[in-house]
Every structure is written in C-alpha cells, then in structure tokens.
C-alpha cells in the first residue's frame, strides 16, 4: 500500500459497525480504507449473527466475506490487515494513521469501530470452551439459542440479580442467581427471589462442567454443584489500547468507560467518530445497533462534507 495514500475516511475495525460504515460511505463515493487487525475478532466465538434480515444465522466470517464481496463491486474501499498503532490529529485538518506494518496514511475523517476487550475471569476451568455458546453475555443476542434450558444469572449487582425470576421468561422458566459470598443485601434478595420461584446461591465459581462447550454443571469453590445449562454472565470490559492512547494523549472523552458520542456518532475530537461496542455495553448494542451506528457515522461524515 502507498505509504502516502490519502483517504476521505479511515475506518478502524471490520465488524458490523465498521463494514456498514464502509458500505454507506462507498455508496456516497467516498474513498475509504478499512484497517482490521489480523488477530481473531472479539466475536470469533459466535456461531451466528442474529436479527439482521437476510443474514439470520450467518457466522462472523460469512458476514465479513459477504460484506467485502459487496464492497468490491464498487471499487472504492480498500482493506488493510494490520493493527493501528497511532492516530494523530494533523495540524490543520484530518489525521495521520499509522499501522504496525509500517503503513502510514492520511484521512480527513476516522471512524473508530474497534469494539472492546472482554475481561474474562481468571482460573475458571471450562469458561473459554463455553463462552459464546452456553455462557452468554446478552440474552437478546443468543437467548433463543439457549431457550428451554436451566439458566443462572451471574453478577455482583443486587439490582441485576433481582431480575433473575422474571426478566428472562421468554426463554426459560428456571433461572437462579449466583453471587459472590459477600454480596450486600443478600438475605433480602434471596427472600424476594424465592417468593417469585427463583433462588440466590452465593459462592465463587471455580469450574464449568461441559461437553464440547455445552454446559451442564457449575462447580463452586466450596465444592457445591449446581445443575445449570446456561449462564448469563456479562463480563467487565475495557477499551482497546489504541483508544486508551487517544484518551491519554489527545483527550478523547469517555462516559462511564465508553467513548462518548452524540447522535451523529461524533466524539470529542473533531473529525473522529465512533460506532459499535466501544460506545456502550454490548448488552445495549448488539449487531443491529452496531449496524445502525456505523450507518449514522457515515451519514454524518457525508453531510458534513456538504456543509
């Protein structure tokens, strides 16, 4: 790739938000570069995307392949498999974007679609095998694939755990809550859940017993065994190192740990936009919301050019 190349927009990340932005900008005839790390994407464990009409059940790889087939028909979007090491606002306008393969390009606008990093629990045997299949982060994403099973809601938030008895009845009639031993207000929460036909169990999860990722038993540190087939276990998240550097070096604004954006997906840095999970909890985003955000960012960039 030409190290002095210039683009209307560089998009960092090739998931649903980034690729939707690329397709929208391409149809507006903007010259666009999508830079995506060659490392396995965060959604690699997903067995299928849901809620996108015409693409129900498509795997992440199938979705990307279809997207690039469509982008290729226009000839205005390029792809670079690399990790972005630095984004620097130019003195007058635009940004210099540097990748770890030595590529340096200039762009008038940049869209961050990097996603976030899930911070998985350490030392829980079987977690990795079950993650994205029977240990899930979002019932709206893959609750249907776990329907009619026994569930447990895992959290240290009493308000969230209080939802166990009723919030997920669309998919299961048997959900309990699992909380740390020192949960505040545990006795009151347990009484409330039991009145609703659920229960609260306290303890640290030590091991997940499964068959090829199909969970059947949760083992606590004290040896307690709980027969559960699905865990709804949202994970703490942090921004990718690139975003952390933008916060530290260029004052990119965050809100509760996520990149702060307005309706047009503009960040606090002029010309820099953000779309997807880095702007809010995955629970609140989902594929459809990411697609919507990517399109909104592309629209905002195009109409700003018309001003």
CSV table of C-alpha atoms in Angstrom, one decimal:
chain,number,residue,atom,x,y,z
A,1,UNK,CA,0.0,0.0,0.0
A,2,UNK,CA,1.2,3.5,-0.8
A,3,UNK,CA,2.5,4.9,2.5
A,4,UNK,CA,1.5,8.4,1.4
A,5,UNK,CA,-2.1,7.5,0.4
A,6,UNK,CA,-4.9,9.8,1.3
A,7,UNK,CA,-8.5,8.8,2.0
A,8,UNK,CA,-11.7,10.5,2.8
A,9,UNK,CA,-12.2,8.2,5.8
A,10,UNK,CA,-10.2,5.5,7.5
A,11,UNK,CA,-12.3,3.0,9.5
A,12,UNK,CA,-10.6,1.1,12.3
A,13,UNK,CA,-12.3,-2.2,12.7
A,14,UNK,CA,-14.0,-4.6,10.3
A,15,UNK,CA,-17.0,-5.8,12.3
A,16,UNK,CA,-20.7,-4.9,11.6
A,17,UNK,CA,-20.3,-1.2,12.6
A,18,UNK,CA,-17.2,-0.6,10.5
A,19,UNK,CA,-18.2,-2.5,7.4
A,20,UNK,CA,-21.7,-0.9,7.4
A,21,UNK,CA,-19.9,2.5,7.6
A,22,UNK,CA,-17.6,1.4,4.7
A,23,UNK,CA,-20.5,0.4,2.5
A,24,UNK,CA,-22.5,3.5,3.2
A,25,UNK,CA,-19.5,5.8,2.5
A,26,UNK,CA,-18.7,3.8,-0.6
A,27,UNK,CA,-22.2,4.5,-1.9
A,28,UNK,CA,-21.6,8.1,-1.2
A,29,UNK,CA,-18.5,7.8,-3.4
A,30,UNK,CA,-16.0,8.4,-0.5
A,31,UNK,CA,-12.6,6.8,-0.8
A,32,UNK,CA,-12.3,4.6,2.2
A,33,UNK,CA,-9.8,2.4,3.9
A,34,UNK,CA,-10.8,-0.3,6.5
A,35,UNK,CA,-8.0,-1.4,8.8
A,36,UNK,CA,-8.6,-4.5,10.7
A,37,UNK,CA,-6.3,-6.5,13.0
A,38,UNK,CA,-5.4,-10.0,11.7
A,39,UNK,CA,-5.9,-11.3,15.2
A,40,UNK,CA,-9.1,-13.3,15.9
A,41,UNK,CA,-12.0,-10.8,16.3
A,42,UNK,CA,-13.9,-10.5,19.6
A,43,UNK,CA,-16.9,-12.2,18.1
A,44,UNK,CA,-14.9,-15.2,16.9
A,45,UNK,CA,-16.8,-17.4,19.4
A,46,UNK,CA,-20.1,-16.5,17.9
A,47,UNK,CA,-21.9,-19.3,16.0
A,48,UNK,CA,-24.1,-16.9,14.1
A,49,UNK,CA,-25.3,-13.3,13.8
A,50,UNK,CA,-29.0,-12.7,14.6
A,51,UNK,CA,-31.5,-10.0,13.9
A,52,UNK,CA,-30.1,-8.9,10.5
A,53,UNK,CA,-32.8,-9.6,7.9
A,54,UNK,CA,-31.5,-11.8,5.1
A,55,UNK,CA,-28.4,-12.8,7.2
A,56,UNK,CA,-30.0,-14.7,10.0
A,57,UNK,CA,-27.5,-17.2,11.4
A,58,UNK,CA,-24.6,-16.1,9.3
A,59,UNK,CA,-21.3,-16.6,11.0
A,60,UNK,CA,-19.0,-13.6,11.6
A,61,UNK,CA,-16.7,-14.9,8.8
A,62,UNK,CA,-19.6,-15.3,6.4
A,63,UNK,CA,-20.8,-11.8,7.2
A,64,UNK,CA,-17.4,-10.3,6.5
A,65,UNK,CA,-16.9,-12.3,3.3
A,66,UNK,CA,-20.3,-11.1,2.0
A,67,UNK,CA,-19.6,-7.5,3.0
A,68,UNK,CA,-16.3,-7.4,1.2
A,69,UNK,CA,-17.9,-9.0,-1.9
A,70,UNK,CA,-20.4,-6.2,-1.9
A,71,UNK,CA,-17.7,-3.5,-1.2
A,72,UNK,CA,-15.6,-4.9,-4.0
A,73,UNK,CA,-18.3,-4.3,-6.6
A,74,UNK,CA,-17.9,-0.6,-6.1
A,75,UNK,CA,-14.1,-0.5,-6.1
A,76,UNK,CA,-13.7,2.5,-3.7
A,77,UNK,CA,-13.0,0.7,-0.4
A,78,UNK,CA,-9.6,-0.8,0.4
A,79,UNK,CA,-8.7,-3.2,3.2
A,80,UNK,CA,-5.5,-3.4,5.3
A,81,UNK,CA,-4.9,-6.3,7.6
A,82,UNK,CA,-2.9,-4.7,10.4
A,83,UNK,CA,-3.2,-3.2,13.8
A,84,UNK,CA,-3.4,0.6,14.1
A,85,UNK,CA,-0.7,1.8,16.5
A,86,UNK,CA,-1.3,5.5,16.4
A,87,UNK,CA,-3.9,8.1,15.3
A,88,UNK,CA,-2.6,11.7,15.3
A,89,UNK,CA,-4.7,14.7,14.5
A,90,UNK,CA,-3.0,16.8,11.8
A,91,UNK,CA,-2.1,20.4,12.5
A,92,UNK,CA,-4.6,21.8,10.0
A,93,UNK,CA,-7.1,19.1,9.2
A,94,UNK,CA,-7.6,15.3,9.2
A,95,UNK,CA,-5.5,12.6,10.8
A,96,UNK,CA,-2.3,10.7,10.3
A,97,UNK,CA,-3.0,7.0,10.8
A,98,UNK,CA,0.0,4.6,11.4
A,99,UNK,CA,-0.3,0.8,11.4
A,100,UNK,CA,2.1,-1.7,12.9
A,101,UNK,CA,3.1,-3.0,9.5
A,102,UNK,CA,4.7,0.4,8.7
A,103,UNK,CA,1.8,1.8,6.7
A,104,UNK,CA,1.1,5.5,7.2
A,105,UNK,CA,-1.9,7.2,5.6
A,106,UNK,CA,-3.8,10.5,5.9
A,107,UNK,CA,-7.5,10.7,6.2
A,108,UNK,CA,-9.9,13.6,6.6
A,109,UNK,CA,-12.1,11.6,9.0
A,110,UNK,CA,-11.6,8.5,11.1
A,111,UNK,CA,-14.3,6.1,12.4
A,112,UNK,CA,-13.3,4.0,15.5
A,113,UNK,CA,-15.1,0.7,15.3
A,114,UNK,CA,-12.6,-1.3,17.4
A,115,UNK,CA,-15.1,-2.9,19.8
A,116,UNK,CA,-13.9,-3.5,23.3
A,117,UNK,CA,-12.0,-6.1,25.3
A,118,UNK,CA,-13.9,-8.5,27.5
A,119,UNK,CA,-12.1,-9.2,30.8
A,120,UNK,CA,-12.8,-12.9,31.3
A,121,UNK,CA,-12.5,-14.4,34.8
A,122,UNK,CA,-9.2,-16.0,35.6
A,123,UNK,CA,-8.9,-19.6,36.8
A,124,UNK,CA,-12.4,-20.7,35.9
A,125,UNK,CA,-11.9,-24.0,34.2
A,126,UNK,CA,-14.2,-24.5,31.2
A,127,UNK,CA,-15.1,-20.9,30.8
A,128,UNK,CA,-13.3,-20.4,27.4
A,129,UNK,CA,-15.0,-23.5,26.0
A,130,UNK,CA,-18.5,-22.4,27.0
A,131,UNK,CA,-18.1,-18.7,26.2
A,132,UNK,CA,-20.3,-17.5,23.4
A,133,UNK,CA,-22.3,-20.7,23.4
A,134,UNK,CA,-23.7,-21.6,26.8
A,135,UNK,CA,-22.0,-18.9,28.8
A,136,UNK,CA,-23.6,-15.8,27.2
A,137,UNK,CA,-23.3,-12.1,27.7
A,138,UNK,CA,-26.6,-10.9,26.2
A,139,UNK,CA,-29.9,-12.7,26.2
A,140,UNK,CA,-31.1,-10.6,23.3
A,141,UNK,CA,-28.2,-11.9,21.1
A,142,UNK,CA,-28.3,-15.6,21.8
A,143,UNK,CA,-31.1,-16.2,24.3
A,144,UNK,CA,-33.2,-18.0,21.6
A,145,UNK,CA,-30.3,-20.5,21.1
A,146,UNK,CA,-30.4,-21.2,24.8
A,147,UNK,CA,-34.2,-21.4,25.2
A,148,UNK,CA,-35.9,-24.1,27.3
A,149,UNK,CA,-32.7,-24.7,29.4
A,150,UNK,CA,-32.0,-24.1,33.0
A,151,UNK,CA,-30.2,-20.7,33.5
A,152,UNK,CA,-28.2,-18.9,36.1
A,153,UNK,CA,-27.6,-15.1,36.2
A,154,UNK,CA,-24.1,-14.4,37.5
A,155,UNK,CA,-23.3,-10.9,38.9
A,156,UNK,CA,-22.3,-8.9,41.9
A,157,UNK,CA,-25.0,-6.3,41.3
A,158,UNK,CA,-28.1,-6.9,43.5
A,159,UNK,CA,-30.4,-5.0,41.2
A,160,UNK,CA,-29.4,-7.0,38.2
A,161,UNK,CA,-29.6,-10.3,40.1
A,162,UNK,CA,-33.1,-9.3,41.2
A,163,UNK,CA,-34.2,-9.7,37.6
A,164,UNK,CA,-33.5,-13.5,37.6
A,165,UNK,CA,-37.0,-14.6,38.5
A,166,UNK,CA,-38.9,-12.7,35.8
A,167,UNK,CA,-36.8,-11.0,33.1
A,168,UNK,CA,-35.9,-14.0,31.0
A,169,UNK,CA,-39.1,-15.9,30.9
A,170,UNK,CA,-39.3,-15.5,27.2
A,171,UNK,CA,-36.5,-18.2,27.0
A,172,UNK,CA,-36.6,-20.1,30.3
A,173,UNK,CA,-38.9,-20.8,33.3
A,174,UNK,CA,-36.0,-21.8,35.5
A,175,UNK,CA,-33.4,-19.1,36.4
A,176,UNK,CA,-31.5,-18.7,39.6
A,177,UNK,CA,-28.9,-16.0,40.7
A,178,UNK,CA,-25.3,-16.7,41.6
A,179,UNK,CA,-23.5,-14.0,43.6
A,180,UNK,CA,-20.2,-13.6,45.5
A,181,UNK,CA,-20.2,-14.6,49.2
A,182,UNK,CA,-20.1,-11.0,50.5
A,183,UNK,CA,-23.0,-9.6,48.4
A,184,UNK,CA,-24.7,-6.7,50.1
A,185,UNK,CA,-28.3,-7.3,50.9
A,186,UNK,CA,-28.1,-11.0,50.0
A,187,UNK,CA,-30.7,-12.1,52.6
A,188,UNK,CA,-33.4,-9.7,51.4
A,189,UNK,CA,-32.7,-10.6,47.8
A,190,UNK,CA,-32.9,-14.3,48.5
A,191,UNK,CA,-36.2,-13.9,50.1
A,192,UNK,CA,-37.5,-11.9,47.2
A,193,UNK,CA,-36.3,-14.4,44.6
A,194,UNK,CA,-37.7,-17.3,46.5
A,195,UNK,CA,-41.2,-15.7,46.7
A,196,UNK,CA,-41.0,-15.5,42.9
A,197,UNK,CA,-40.0,-19.1,42.4
A,198,UNK,CA,-36.2,-18.5,41.9
A,199,UNK,CA,-33.3,-18.5,44.4
A,200,UNK,CA,-29.9,-16.9,45.2
A,201,UNK,CA,-26.8,-19.0,45.6
A,202,UNK,CA,-23.6,-17.4,46.9
A,203,UNK,CA,-20.1,-18.6,46.1
A,204,UNK,CA,-17.2,-18.2,43.7
A,205,UNK,CA,-17.4,-20.2,40.5
A,206,UNK,CA,-14.4,-22.5,40.2
A,207,UNK,CA,-15.3,-24.8,37.3
A,208,UNK,CA,-17.8,-25.2,34.5
A,209,UNK,CA,-18.5,-28.9,33.6
A,210,UNK,CA,-19.4,-29.2,30.0
A,211,UNK,CA,-19.4,-31.4,26.9
A,212,UNK,CA,-17.7,-29.6,24.0
A,213,UNK,CA,-18.9,-26.2,25.4
A,214,UNK,CA,-22.4,-27.5,26.3
A,215,UNK,CA,-22.6,-26.6,30.0
A,216,UNK,CA,-24.4,-29.0,32.4
A,217,UNK,CA,-23.0,-28.2,35.9
A,218,UNK,CA,-21.5,-25.2,37.7
A,219,UNK,CA,-19.0,-26.1,40.5
A,220,UNK,CA,-18.4,-23.5,43.2
A,221,UNK,CA,-15.1,-23.1,45.2
A,222,UNK,CA,-16.6,-24.9,48.2
A,223,UNK,CA,-17.5,-27.9,46.1
A,224,UNK,CA,-21.2,-27.1,45.7
A,225,UNK,CA,-22.5,-28.4,42.4
A,226,UNK,CA,-25.4,-26.6,40.6
A,227,UNK,CA,-27.1,-28.2,37.6
A,228,UNK,CA,-27.3,-25.4,35.1
A,229,UNK,CA,-27.2,-25.4,31.4
A,230,UNK,CA,-26.8,-21.7,30.6
A,231,UNK,CA,-25.0,-18.9,32.4
A,232,UNK,CA,-25.9,-15.3,31.6
A,233,UNK,CA,-22.6,-13.8,32.8
A,234,UNK,CA,-21.8,-10.3,31.4
A,235,UNK,CA,-18.1,-9.6,31.6
A,236,UNK,CA,-16.3,-6.4,32.5
A,237,UNK,CA,-15.0,-4.5,29.5
A,238,UNK,CA,-12.1,-2.1,28.7
A,239,UNK,CA,-11.2,-0.1,25.7
A,240,UNK,CA,-8.5,-1.4,23.3
A,241,UNK,CA,-5.0,0.1,23.7
A,242,UNK,CA,-5.5,2.4,20.7
A,243,UNK,CA,-8.5,4.1,22.3
A,244,UNK,CA,-6.7,4.3,25.6
A,245,UNK,CA,-3.9,6.1,23.9
A,246,UNK,CA,-6.3,8.6,22.3
A,247,UNK,CA,-7.8,9.2,25.8
A,248,UNK,CA,-4.4,9.7,27.3
A,249,UNK,CA,-2.6,11.7,24.5
A,250,UNK,CA,-5.4,13.6,22.8
A,251,UNK,CA,-8.1,14.0,25.4
A,252,UNK,CA,-10.7,11.7,23.8
A,253,UNK,CA,-13.7,11.9,26.2
A,254,UNK,CA,-15.2,8.8,27.8
A,255,UNK,CA,-18.5,8.3,29.6
A,256,UNK,CA,-18.6,5.6,32.2
A,257,UNK,CA,-15.6,4.0,30.5
A,258,UNK,CA,-17.1,4.1,27.0
A,259,UNK,CA,-16.3,6.6,24.2
A,260,UNK,CA,-18.7,9.5,24.5
A,261,UNK,CA,-20.6,10.2,21.2
A,262,UNK,CA,-23.7,12.2,20.2
A,263,UNK,CA,-26.5,11.0,17.9
A,264,UNK,CA,-24.2,11.5,14.9
A,265,UNK,CA,-21.5,9.4,16.5
A,266,UNK,CA,-19.1,12.3,16.7
A,267,UNK,CA,-16.6,12.1,19.5
A,268,UNK,CA,-15.0,15.0,21.4
A,269,UNK,CA,-12.2,15.2,18.8
A,270,UNK,CA,-13.4,16.9,15.6
A,271,UNK,CA,-13.4,14.6,12.6
A,272,UNK,CA,-13.2,11.5,14.8
A,273,UNK,CA,-16.3,9.3,15.0
A,274,UNK,CA,-17.1,6.1,17.0
A,275,UNK,CA,-19.6,3.3,16.4
A,276,UNK,CA,-20.3,-0.1,18.0
A,277,UNK,CA,-19.5,-1.7,21.3
A,278,UNK,CA,-16.8,0.8,22.3
A,279,UNK,CA,-19.6,3.4,22.9
A,280,UNK,CA,-21.7,1.3,25.2
A,281,UNK,CA,-22.4,-2.0,26.8
A,282,UNK,CA,-22.7,-4.9,24.4
A,283,UNK,CA,-25.9,-5.7,26.2
A,284,UNK,CA,-27.3,-2.4,24.9
A,285,UNK,CA,-25.7,-2.5,21.5
A,286,UNK,CA,-26.0,-5.8,19.6
A,287,UNK,CA,-25.4,-6.3,15.9
A,288,UNK,CA,-28.4,-4.4,14.7
A,289,UNK,CA,-27.5,-1.4,16.9
A,290,UNK,CA,-23.8,-1.6,15.7
A,291,UNK,CA,-25.0,-1.5,12.1
A,292,UNK,CA,-27.2,1.4,12.8
A,293,UNK,CA,-24.4,3.3,14.5
A,294,UNK,CA,-22.0,2.6,11.6
A,295,UNK,CA,-24.5,4.0,9.1
A,296,UNK,CA,-25.1,7.0,11.3
A,297,UNK,CA,-21.4,7.8,11.4
A,298,UNK,CA,-21.1,7.5,7.6
A,299,UNK,CA,-24.1,9.8,7.1
A,300,UNK,CA,-22.7,12.4,9.5
A,301,UNK,CA,-19.4,12.4,7.6
A,302,UNK,CA,-21.0,12.7,4.2
A,303,UNK,CA,-23.3,15.6,5.2
A,304,UNK,CA,-20.5,17.4,6.9
A,305,UNK,CA,-18.8,17.4,3.5
A,306,UNK,CA,-21.8,19.1,2.0
A,307,UNK,CA,-21.8,21.9,4.6
